[in-house]
Amino acid sequence: MSELSDTSNDRESRWRALMASAQDGDHAAYGELLSDLFPVLRRFVVRRWPNAHDTEDVVQEILVSIHTVRQTYDRERPFTPWLMTIAARRVADAARSRYARGANETTVDILPETFDGDGAKSEQETRDDREALRRAMAILPAGQRQAIELIKIQGLSLDEASQVTGKSVGSLKVGIHRAIKAMRQALERIG
Amino acid sequence: MLNQDLIKALTDNCAPIRPLPHPAWRALVWFAVSLCYVAIVVAVMGVRPDFVAKIADPQFATELAAAFLTSVVAAAGAFSAGCPARPIWERLAAGLFFLLWAGALAVGCWRDVDAFGVSGLLSHSDIYCLPTILAISIPAAVLILSMVKRGAPIAPFVTIGLAALASTALAAAALRLSFRQDAAVSVCIWQFGSVVLLTGIASLFGRALLHWTMRDELIASFQAHRR
C-alpha cells in the first residue's frame, strides 16, 4: 500500500515538474508529459465510458484541451486533480455530442447501393431496369438464357445447374460469360 | 492522425505561457478597473445629495457593502470556476454576501413596515431600474467575459452566472449611489430583482459564450489528418 502511494506520489511530482517546464516552453518535457498521460487517459475514458466507439478520438480531444488550457494549471496545486477534471468534462462533452448526433441519425441494416440497389431508385426506374433486362435476355440463344435463369436468377450453384441441364460445369461457365457479354452490349444499345 | 503525431504536433506548439494569476488577484484587477468606470458613471449621473447622511445609516451601509462584496467575490468565483480542480467553496462564497445583501434589504422592508405600516410595503413601479442596471453593467460584463475566456470552459453556466452577478451587483450599487430610491420594497423588487433576473438569463447562455470552439477546430484538423 505504502509502495503504491509512493509510486503515485512520485508520478505526481514528476508530472508537476514536467508541466511547470512545459509552461516555460520546454518541448522535450511537454512531449514526455503527454506521452505519459496518453495511456492514463485512455484507461480513464474506457472506465468512464465503456461503450465509446471512438476512445482514441476522445483521448485526443482531452490532450488538445489540456494543451489549450495549460495556462490554468497553478504550479502550487496538485496536477492530477487538474488533469482529471478536464478529462471528466471532455468525456461528458463527447458523450453529449455523440448522443445529440445519434439522435439525428437513423440506423439501417443495409445501405442501398446507389444505382445498383432498388432501394436507391424510384419505382419507375426499377420497372425500366427490369424491362431492359427482360429484353436483353430475350435476344440470347436458348442455352445461354437457361444458364442465366438457373444460376443468376434462381441462384443455383454450377453443379446444381449442371445436373438440371445435363451440361458440364465448364460449358455453363462459358455460356454465362458469353450471355453476360451479349446482354451488356444489348443494354448499351437499348439505353 | 496517429497519437504520436498528435503529441508531436502539440509539442511543436508548446510556446512558453504565463500561468493565470490567482482568481482572487484577477478579481481585484477586474474590480479595480470596473470601479473606476462605475465612479465615472456615478459622477456623470450625480451622487445622491443625501449620500453623507445615508452612509451613516447601518442598513444602507450594509446593503451597499454587501452589493460591492457580492460583486468582487462573485468575480473571484467566476475566475475560480475556469480553473480546473479549485475548491468548490470559492464558487459558493459569493452566495454568503448575496444573502447578506438580501438580508439588509429585508431589514429595510421590516423598518418600512414599522414606520409606515403595511402600506410601507406598497411598491411603485420602477421598471427603468432593469435597463439602467443592464446598461451600466455591460462594460464591466464585457471585461469580465474577456477575462474568464482565458480560463477553461469546464463549468460554463456557473462561470457566466457568477460573472453576470459580479457585473450587475456592481451596477446596482452604482444605482444606489446615484438615485434616491429608498423604499426598501422597490429596491428589493426593481434593483435586487433586476440583478437576479439578469444573472439568471445570462447563465443560460453559459455554453454559448464559453465553449471549446477554437479547440474543436484544432481537434477536427488533427483528426482529419488521422483519417
XYZ file of C-alpha atoms in Angstrom, chain A residues 158-159 162 167-174:
11
model
C -22.836 -24.527 -61.083
C -23.063 -28.213 -60.005
C -25.147 -28.916 -64.452
C -24.245 -29.721 -69.448
C -20.754 -29.713 -67.964
C -19.743 -27.046 -65.424
C -17.161 -25.673 -67.874
C -19.773 -25.339 -70.578
C -22.099 -23.483 -68.211
C -19.310 -21.082 -67.212
C -18.603 -20.273 -70.855
